[in-house]
Amino acid sequence: MLLGIVAGAWAPRLAHPLELALTPILALLMCATFLAVPLAWLAPALRDGRFIGAILTLNFVVVPAVVWLLTRTDRGLLLAAYPVDTGIRVGVVLVLLAPCVDYVIAFTGLAGGARDRLLATAPLLLLVQAVLIPLYLPLMVGGDSFQIEAGPFIEALVVLLLIPLIVAAVVQATRRRSRLARGIDRAGTVGMVPLMMATLFTVVGAQSAKIGAEIMTVLIAVPTYVLFLIVMFPLGILIGKLFVLDVPGTRALTMSGATRNSLVVLPLALALPEPLQAAALVVVTQTLVELTGMLVYVRVVPRLIR
């Protein structure tokens, strides 16, 4: 992350190539993540009704309530306390409403959570957020309605979930009789940490120059993102207890509630009209705050959820 900040600051021209490289690197990270999960576990995971109910409740009932409290109430909570640009509010609400479906699986594995169950629910999370965000966003922001395109969600479903999942399934099915499959499997195991490092470097390097140019704009949103990470930790544990989840399930649930889908909603923010151009900047900022928070989460979650 520090190298990404340096690269973005010293060589702003790297931002565009790094943006282009981000999706392939993230797809490789997802492939390595899926290779580490025996896909035979997915069928039982899909039948885990309590976990599915918990993750839907947390992300689509509890999180919208938290976002409302942080951005819209008259109690003076953060964004509600300041006459901020509408674009900033749109960006904050848009990114916080969308649960992550990609690198959260890798972080959950690092935290000792049930990444197989989280992987099994990823397509469902992506589809539900594509349906609900266009309904929630106008209610949260007020004013004009917003047209949310399905394209980025479909692209994420195919490139970041389906293709890596198919590759992992083929490798796992053929590795006993194929030297190539065994080589890919070993590469996935060895490459997990380097790919996570590459993802962090690429995300930060591609976006730090944009944030540096508009630092005063994006700083307004940072306290909201930090407080969101703090609040979602105990709420994840609470929902896990209400649904009587085991320790790995509660860890996975807590990680899911805290991580947001910034890499998928960024194209949506970029496509908003000119008066709302600040939305993309605050979505980018959320990525940097969240990645820093995840480095804390992967150490704290195993210690406090035991």
CSV table of C-alpha atoms in Angstrom, one decimal:
chain,number,residue,atom,x,y,z
A,1,MET,CA,0.0,0.0,0.0
A,2,LEU,CA,2.8,2.4,0.8
A,3,LEU,CA,4.5,1.6,-2.5
A,4,GLY,CA,1.2,2.2,-4.3
A,5,ILE,CA,1.0,5.7,-2.6
A,6,VAL,CA,4.5,6.5,-3.7
A,7,ALA,CA,3.9,5.2,-7.3
A,8,GLY,CA,0.7,7.2,-7.6
A,9,ALA,CA,2.3,10.4,-6.2
A,10,TRP,CA,5.6,10.2,-8.2
A,11,ALA,CA,4.3,8.8,-11.5
A,12,PRO,CA,0.6,9.8,-12.0
A,13,ARG,CA,0.8,8.4,-15.5
A,14,LEU,CA,0.9,4.9,-14.0
A,15,ALA,CA,-2.7,5.4,-12.8
A,16,HIS,CA,-4.3,4.4,-16.1
A,17,PRO,CA,-2.2,1.2,-16.7
A,18,LEU,CA,-2.8,0.2,-13.1
A,19,GLU,CA,-6.5,0.6,-13.5
A,20,LEU,CA,-6.4,-1.7,-16.6
A,21,ALA,CA,-4.4,-4.2,-14.7
A,22,LEU,CA,-6.6,-4.3,-11.6
A,23,THR,CA,-9.4,-6.5,-12.9
A,24,PRO,CA,-7.0,-9.2,-14.3
A,25,ILE,CA,-5.0,-9.2,-11.0
A,26,LEU,CA,-8.2,-9.4,-8.9
A,27,ALA,CA,-9.5,-12.3,-11.1
A,28,LEU,CA,-6.2,-14.2,-10.5
A,29,LEU,CA,-6.6,-13.5,-6.8
A,30,MET,CA,-10.1,-14.9,-6.9
A,31,CYS,CA,-8.9,-17.9,-8.8
A,32,ALA,CA,-6.2,-18.6,-6.2
A,33,THR,CA,-8.8,-18.1,-3.5
A,34,PHE,CA,-11.2,-20.6,-5.1
A,35,LEU,CA,-8.4,-23.2,-5.6
A,36,ALA,CA,-7.8,-23.1,-1.9
A,37,VAL,CA,-11.5,-23.9,-1.2
A,38,PRO,CA,-12.6,-27.5,-2.0
A,39,LEU,CA,-15.5,-26.8,-4.3
A,40,ALA,CA,-17.3,-29.9,-3.1
A,41,TRP,CA,-17.9,-27.9,0.1
A,42,LEU,CA,-20.1,-25.4,-1.8
A,43,ALA,CA,-23.2,-27.6,-2.1
A,44,PRO,CA,-23.5,-28.0,1.7
A,45,ALA,CA,-22.6,-24.3,2.2
A,46,LEU,CA,-25.6,-23.4,-0.1
A,47,ARG,CA,-27.8,-25.4,2.1
A,48,ASP,CA,-26.8,-23.5,5.2
A,49,GLY,CA,-30.0,-21.5,5.6
A,50,ARG,CA,-28.9,-19.8,8.8
A,51,PHE,CA,-25.8,-18.4,7.3
A,52,ILE,CA,-27.6,-17.2,4.2
A,53,GLY,CA,-30.3,-15.6,6.3
A,54,ALA,CA,-27.7,-13.9,8.5
A,55,ILE,CA,-25.7,-12.5,5.7
A,56,LEU,CA,-28.8,-11.2,3.9
A,57,THR,CA,-30.1,-9.6,7.1
A,58,LEU,CA,-26.8,-8.0,7.9
A,59,ASN,CA,-26.1,-6.6,4.5
A,60,PHE,CA,-29.6,-5.6,3.3
A,61,VAL,CA,-31.4,-4.7,6.5
A,62,VAL,CA,-28.8,-3.7,9.1
A,63,VAL,CA,-26.3,-2.0,6.8
A,64,PRO,CA,-28.9,0.3,5.2
A,65,ALA,CA,-30.1,1.3,8.7
A,66,VAL,CA,-26.5,2.1,9.6
A,67,VAL,CA,-25.9,4.1,6.4
A,68,TRP,CA,-29.1,6.1,7.1
A,69,LEU,CA,-27.9,6.9,10.6
A,70,LEU,CA,-24.5,8.0,9.3
A,71,THR,CA,-25.7,10.1,6.4
A,72,ARG,CA,-29.3,11.2,6.8
A,73,THR,CA,-30.5,11.6,10.4
A,74,ASP,CA,-31.0,14.9,12.0
A,75,ARG,CA,-28.9,13.9,15.0
A,76,GLY,CA,-25.8,15.4,13.5
A,77,LEU,CA,-24.0,12.2,12.6
A,78,LEU,CA,-21.1,12.9,10.3
A,79,LEU,CA,-22.3,13.7,6.8
A,80,ALA,CA,-25.7,14.7,8.2
A,81,ALA,CA,-23.9,17.4,10.2
A,82,TYR,CA,-22.4,19.2,7.2
A,83,PRO,CA,-23.8,20.8,4.1
A,84,VAL,CA,-21.8,18.5,1.9
A,85,ASP,CA,-21.9,18.3,-1.9
A,86,THR,CA,-24.7,16.0,-3.2
A,87,GLY,CA,-22.1,14.0,-5.2
A,88,ILE,CA,-20.2,13.2,-1.9
A,89,ARG,CA,-23.3,11.9,-0.3
A,90,VAL,CA,-24.3,9.9,-3.3
A,91,GLY,CA,-20.8,8.3,-3.5
A,92,VAL,CA,-20.8,7.4,0.3
A,93,VAL,CA,-24.2,5.9,0.2
A,94,LEU,CA,-23.6,4.0,-3.0
A,95,VAL,CA,-20.5,2.3,-1.9
A,96,LEU,CA,-21.7,1.6,1.7
A,97,LEU,CA,-24.8,-0.1,0.5
A,98,ALA,CA,-23.0,-2.7,-1.7
A,99,PRO,CA,-21.5,-5.7,0.1
A,100,CYS,CA,-18.1,-7.0,-1.2
A,101,VAL,CA,-18.0,-10.2,-3.2
A,102,ASP,CA,-14.3,-10.4,-4.3
A,103,TYR,CA,-11.3,-9.9,-2.0
A,104,VAL,CA,-13.4,-10.2,1.1
A,105,ILE,CA,-13.2,-14.0,0.5
A,106,ALA,CA,-9.4,-13.9,0.7
A,107,PHE,CA,-9.4,-11.7,3.8
A,108,THR,CA,-11.9,-14.0,5.4
A,109,GLY,CA,-9.6,-16.9,4.8
A,110,LEU,CA,-6.8,-15.0,6.5
A,111,ALA,CA,-9.1,-14.3,9.5
A,112,GLY,CA,-10.0,-17.9,9.9
A,113,GLY,CA,-13.6,-17.5,8.7
A,114,ALA,CA,-15.8,-19.8,6.6
A,115,ARG,CA,-14.7,-18.6,3.2
A,116,ASP,CA,-16.5,-21.6,1.6
A,117,ARG,CA,-19.8,-20.3,2.9
A,118,LEU,CA,-19.0,-16.8,1.9
A,119,LEU,CA,-18.0,-17.9,-1.6
A,120,ALA,CA,-21.3,-19.8,-1.9
A,121,THR,CA,-23.3,-16.7,-1.1
A,122,ALA,CA,-21.2,-14.3,-3.3
A,123,PRO,CA,-23.4,-14.6,-6.5
A,124,LEU,CA,-26.6,-14.1,-4.4
A,125,LEU,CA,-25.1,-11.0,-2.7
A,126,LEU,CA,-24.2,-9.5,-6.1
A,127,LEU,CA,-27.6,-10.1,-7.5
A,128,VAL,CA,-29.5,-8.8,-4.5
A,129,GLN,CA,-27.5,-5.6,-4.4
A,130,ALA,CA,-28.0,-5.0,-8.1
A,131,VAL,CA,-31.8,-5.1,-7.4
A,132,LEU,CA,-31.9,-3.2,-4.1
A,133,ILE,CA,-29.4,-0.4,-4.6
A,134,PRO,CA,-31.5,1.4,-7.2
A,135,LEU,CA,-34.3,1.3,-4.7
A,136,TYR,CA,-32.3,2.3,-1.6
A,137,LEU,CA,-30.2,5.1,-3.2
A,138,PRO,CA,-32.9,7.6,-3.9
A,139,LEU,CA,-34.4,7.0,-0.5
A,140,MET,CA,-31.0,7.6,1.2
A,141,VAL,CA,-29.9,10.6,-0.9
A,142,GLY,CA,-33.3,12.3,-1.6
A,143,GLY,CA,-34.0,14.5,-4.6
A,144,ASP,CA,-33.7,13.1,-8.1
A,145,SER,CA,-33.9,9.4,-8.9
A,146,PHE,CA,-30.8,7.7,-10.1
A,147,GLN,CA,-30.5,5.3,-13.0
A,148,ILE,CA,-28.2,2.4,-11.9
A,149,GLU,CA,-27.0,0.2,-14.8
A,150,ALA,CA,-26.8,-3.5,-14.4
A,151,GLY,CA,-23.6,-3.8,-16.6
A,152,PRO,CA,-20.9,-3.5,-13.9
A,153,PHE,CA,-22.7,-6.1,-11.8
A,154,ILE,CA,-23.0,-8.5,-14.6
A,155,GLU,CA,-19.3,-8.0,-15.6
A,156,ALA,CA,-18.2,-8.6,-12.0
A,157,LEU,CA,-20.3,-11.7,-11.8
A,158,VAL,CA,-18.7,-13.1,-15.0
A,159,VAL,CA,-15.1,-11.9,-14.7
A,160,LEU,CA,-14.5,-12.0,-10.9
A,161,LEU,CA,-16.8,-15.0,-9.9
A,162,LEU,CA,-17.9,-17.3,-12.7
A,163,ILE,CA,-14.6,-17.5,-14.8
A,164,PRO,CA,-12.3,-18.0,-11.7
A,165,LEU,CA,-14.8,-20.5,-10.3
A,166,ILE,CA,-14.9,-22.5,-13.5
A,167,VAL,CA,-11.1,-22.5,-13.7
A,168,ALA,CA,-10.8,-23.7,-10.1
A,169,ALA,CA,-13.4,-26.4,-10.7
A,170,VAL,CA,-11.6,-27.7,-13.8
A,171,VAL,CA,-8.2,-27.7,-12.0
A,172,GLN,CA,-9.6,-29.5,-8.9
A,173,ALA,CA,-11.4,-32.1,-11.1
A,174,THR,CA,-8.3,-32.9,-13.2
A,175,ARG,CA,-5.3,-32.4,-10.9
A,176,ARG,CA,-5.0,-36.1,-10.0
A,177,ARG,CA,-4.3,-37.0,-13.7
A,178,SER,CA,-3.0,-33.7,-15.1
A,179,ARG,CA,0.5,-32.3,-14.5
A,180,LEU,CA,-0.7,-28.9,-15.8
A,181,ALA,CA,-3.6,-28.9,-13.3
A,182,ARG,CA,-1.3,-29.8,-10.4
A,183,GLY,CA,1.1,-27.0,-11.5
A,184,ILE,CA,-1.8,-24.5,-11.5
A,185,ASP,CA,-2.9,-25.7,-8.1
A,186,ARG,CA,0.6,-25.3,-6.6
A,187,ALA,CA,0.9,-21.8,-8.3
A,188,GLY,CA,-2.4,-20.8,-6.7
A,189,THR,CA,-1.2,-21.8,-3.2
A,190,VAL,CA,2.2,-20.1,-3.6
A,191,GLY,CA,0.7,-17.0,-5.3
A,192,MET,CA,-2.0,-16.1,-2.8
A,193,VAL,CA,0.0,-13.7,-0.8
A,194,PRO,CA,1.9,-12.1,-3.8
A,195,LEU,CA,-1.5,-11.7,-5.6
A,196,MET,CA,-3.0,-10.0,-2.5
A,197,MET,CA,0.1,-7.7,-2.4
A,198,ALA,CA,-0.3,-7.0,-6.1
A,199,THR,CA,-4.0,-6.2,-5.6
A,200,LEU,CA,-3.3,-3.7,-2.8
A,201,PHE,CA,-0.4,-2.1,-4.7
A,202,THR,CA,-2.5,-1.8,-7.9
A,203,VAL,CA,-5.7,-0.4,-6.2
A,204,VAL,CA,-3.7,2.2,-4.2
A,205,GLY,CA,-1.4,3.1,-7.1
A,206,ALA,CA,-4.3,3.6,-9.5
A,207,GLN,CA,-6.3,5.8,-7.1
A,208,SER,CA,-3.9,7.7,-4.9
A,209,ALA,CA,-3.2,10.4,-7.5
A,210,LYS,CA,-6.9,11.1,-7.9
A,211,ILE,CA,-7.3,11.5,-4.2
A,212,GLY,CA,-4.2,13.6,-3.8
A,213,ALA,CA,-5.6,16.1,-6.3
A,214,GLU,CA,-8.9,16.4,-4.4
A,215,ILE,CA,-7.8,15.7,-0.9
A,216,MET,CA,-10.1,18.3,0.8
A,217,THR,CA,-13.1,16.8,-0.9
A,218,VAL,CA,-12.5,13.2,0.0
A,219,LEU,CA,-11.4,13.9,3.6
A,220,ILE,CA,-15.1,14.8,4.4
A,221,ALA,CA,-16.1,11.2,3.8
A,222,VAL,CA,-13.2,9.5,5.8
A,223,PRO,CA,-14.8,9.7,9.3
A,224,THR,CA,-17.9,8.1,8.0
A,225,TYR,CA,-16.0,5.2,6.5
A,226,VAL,CA,-13.9,4.7,9.7
A,227,LEU,CA,-17.0,4.8,11.9
A,228,PHE,CA,-18.7,2.3,9.6
A,229,LEU,CA,-15.9,-0.2,10.1
A,230,ILE,CA,-16.0,0.3,13.8
A,231,VAL,CA,-19.8,-0.1,14.1
A,232,MET,CA,-20.1,-3.1,11.8
A,233,PHE,CA,-17.8,-5.2,13.9
A,234,PRO,CA,-20.1,-5.7,16.9
A,235,LEU,CA,-23.2,-5.7,14.7
A,236,GLY,CA,-21.7,-8.7,12.7
A,237,ILE,CA,-21.1,-10.5,16.0
A,238,LEU,CA,-24.6,-9.7,17.2
A,239,ILE,CA,-26.3,-11.0,14.0
A,240,GLY,CA,-24.1,-14.1,14.2
A,241,LYS,CA,-25.4,-14.8,17.7
A,242,LEU,CA,-29.0,-14.1,16.7
A,243,PHE,CA,-28.7,-16.7,13.9
A,244,VAL,CA,-26.7,-19.1,16.2
A,245,LEU,CA,-23.7,-19.3,13.8
A,246,ASP,CA,-20.5,-21.1,14.7
A,247,VAL,CA,-17.2,-19.3,15.1
A,248,PRO,CA,-16.0,-19.6,11.4
A,249,GLY,CA,-19.5,-18.5,10.2
A,250,THR,CA,-19.6,-15.5,12.6
A,251,ARG,CA,-16.1,-14.4,11.4
A,252,ALA,CA,-17.1,-14.6,7.8
A,253,LEU,CA,-20.4,-12.7,8.5
A,254,THR,CA,-18.5,-10.0,10.3
A,255,MET,CA,-16.0,-9.6,7.4
A,256,SER,CA,-18.8,-9.4,4.9
A,257,GLY,CA,-20.6,-6.7,6.8
A,258,ALA,CA,-17.6,-4.5,7.0
A,259,THR,CA,-16.3,-4.9,3.4
A,260,ARG,CA,-17.9,-3.0,0.5
A,261,ASN,CA,-18.0,-3.5,-3.2
A,262,SER,CA,-16.1,-0.4,-4.2
A,263,LEU,CA,-14.4,-1.9,-7.3
A,264,VAL,CA,-17.8,-2.8,-8.7
A,265,VAL,CA,-19.7,0.4,-7.9
A,266,LEU,CA,-16.8,2.7,-9.1
A,267,PRO,CA,-17.9,2.4,-12.7
A,268,LEU,CA,-21.4,3.3,-11.6
A,269,ALA,CA,-20.1,6.4,-9.8
A,270,LEU,CA,-18.0,7.4,-12.9
A,271,ALA,CA,-21.1,7.2,-15.0
A,272,LEU,CA,-23.1,9.6,-12.9
A,273,PRO,CA,-23.8,13.1,-14.4
A,274,GLU,CA,-21.3,16.0,-14.1
A,275,PRO,CA,-22.9,17.6,-11.0
A,276,LEU,CA,-22.3,14.4,-9.1
A,277,GLN,CA,-18.6,13.9,-10.2
A,278,ALA,CA,-17.4,13.9,-6.5
A,279,ALA,CA,-19.1,10.5,-6.0
A,280,ALA,CA,-16.3,8.7,-7.8
A,281,LEU,CA,-13.6,10.3,-5.6
A,282,VAL,CA,-15.3,9.3,-2.3
A,283,VAL,CA,-15.8,5.7,-3.7
A,284,VAL,CA,-12.1,5.6,-4.4
A,285,THR,CA,-11.4,6.9,-0.9
A,286,GLN,CA,-13.5,4.1,0.7
A,287,THR,CA,-11.3,1.5,-1.0
A,288,LEU,CA,-8.2,2.9,0.7
A,289,VAL,CA,-9.9,3.3,4.1
A,290,GLU,CA,-11.3,-0.2,3.9
A,291,LEU,CA,-8.1,-1.9,2.8
A,292,THR,CA,-6.3,-0.3,5.8
A,293,GLY,CA,-9.2,-1.5,8.0
A,294,MET,CA,-9.0,-5.1,6.7
A,295,LEU,CA,-5.3,-5.3,7.8
A,296,VAL,CA,-6.7,-4.6,11.3
A,297,TYR,CA,-9.7,-6.9,10.9
A,298,VAL,CA,-7.7,-10.0,9.9
A,299,ARG,CA,-5.8,-9.7,13.2
A,300,VAL,CA,-8.6,-8.6,15.5
A,301,VAL,CA,-11.4,-10.9,14.2
A,302,PRO,CA,-9.7,-14.2,15.2
A,303,ARG,CA,-8.8,-12.8,18.6
A,304,LEU,CA,-12.3,-11.5,19.5
A,305,ILE,CA,-14.5,-14.1,17.8
A,306,ARG,CA,-13.3,-17.3,19.5
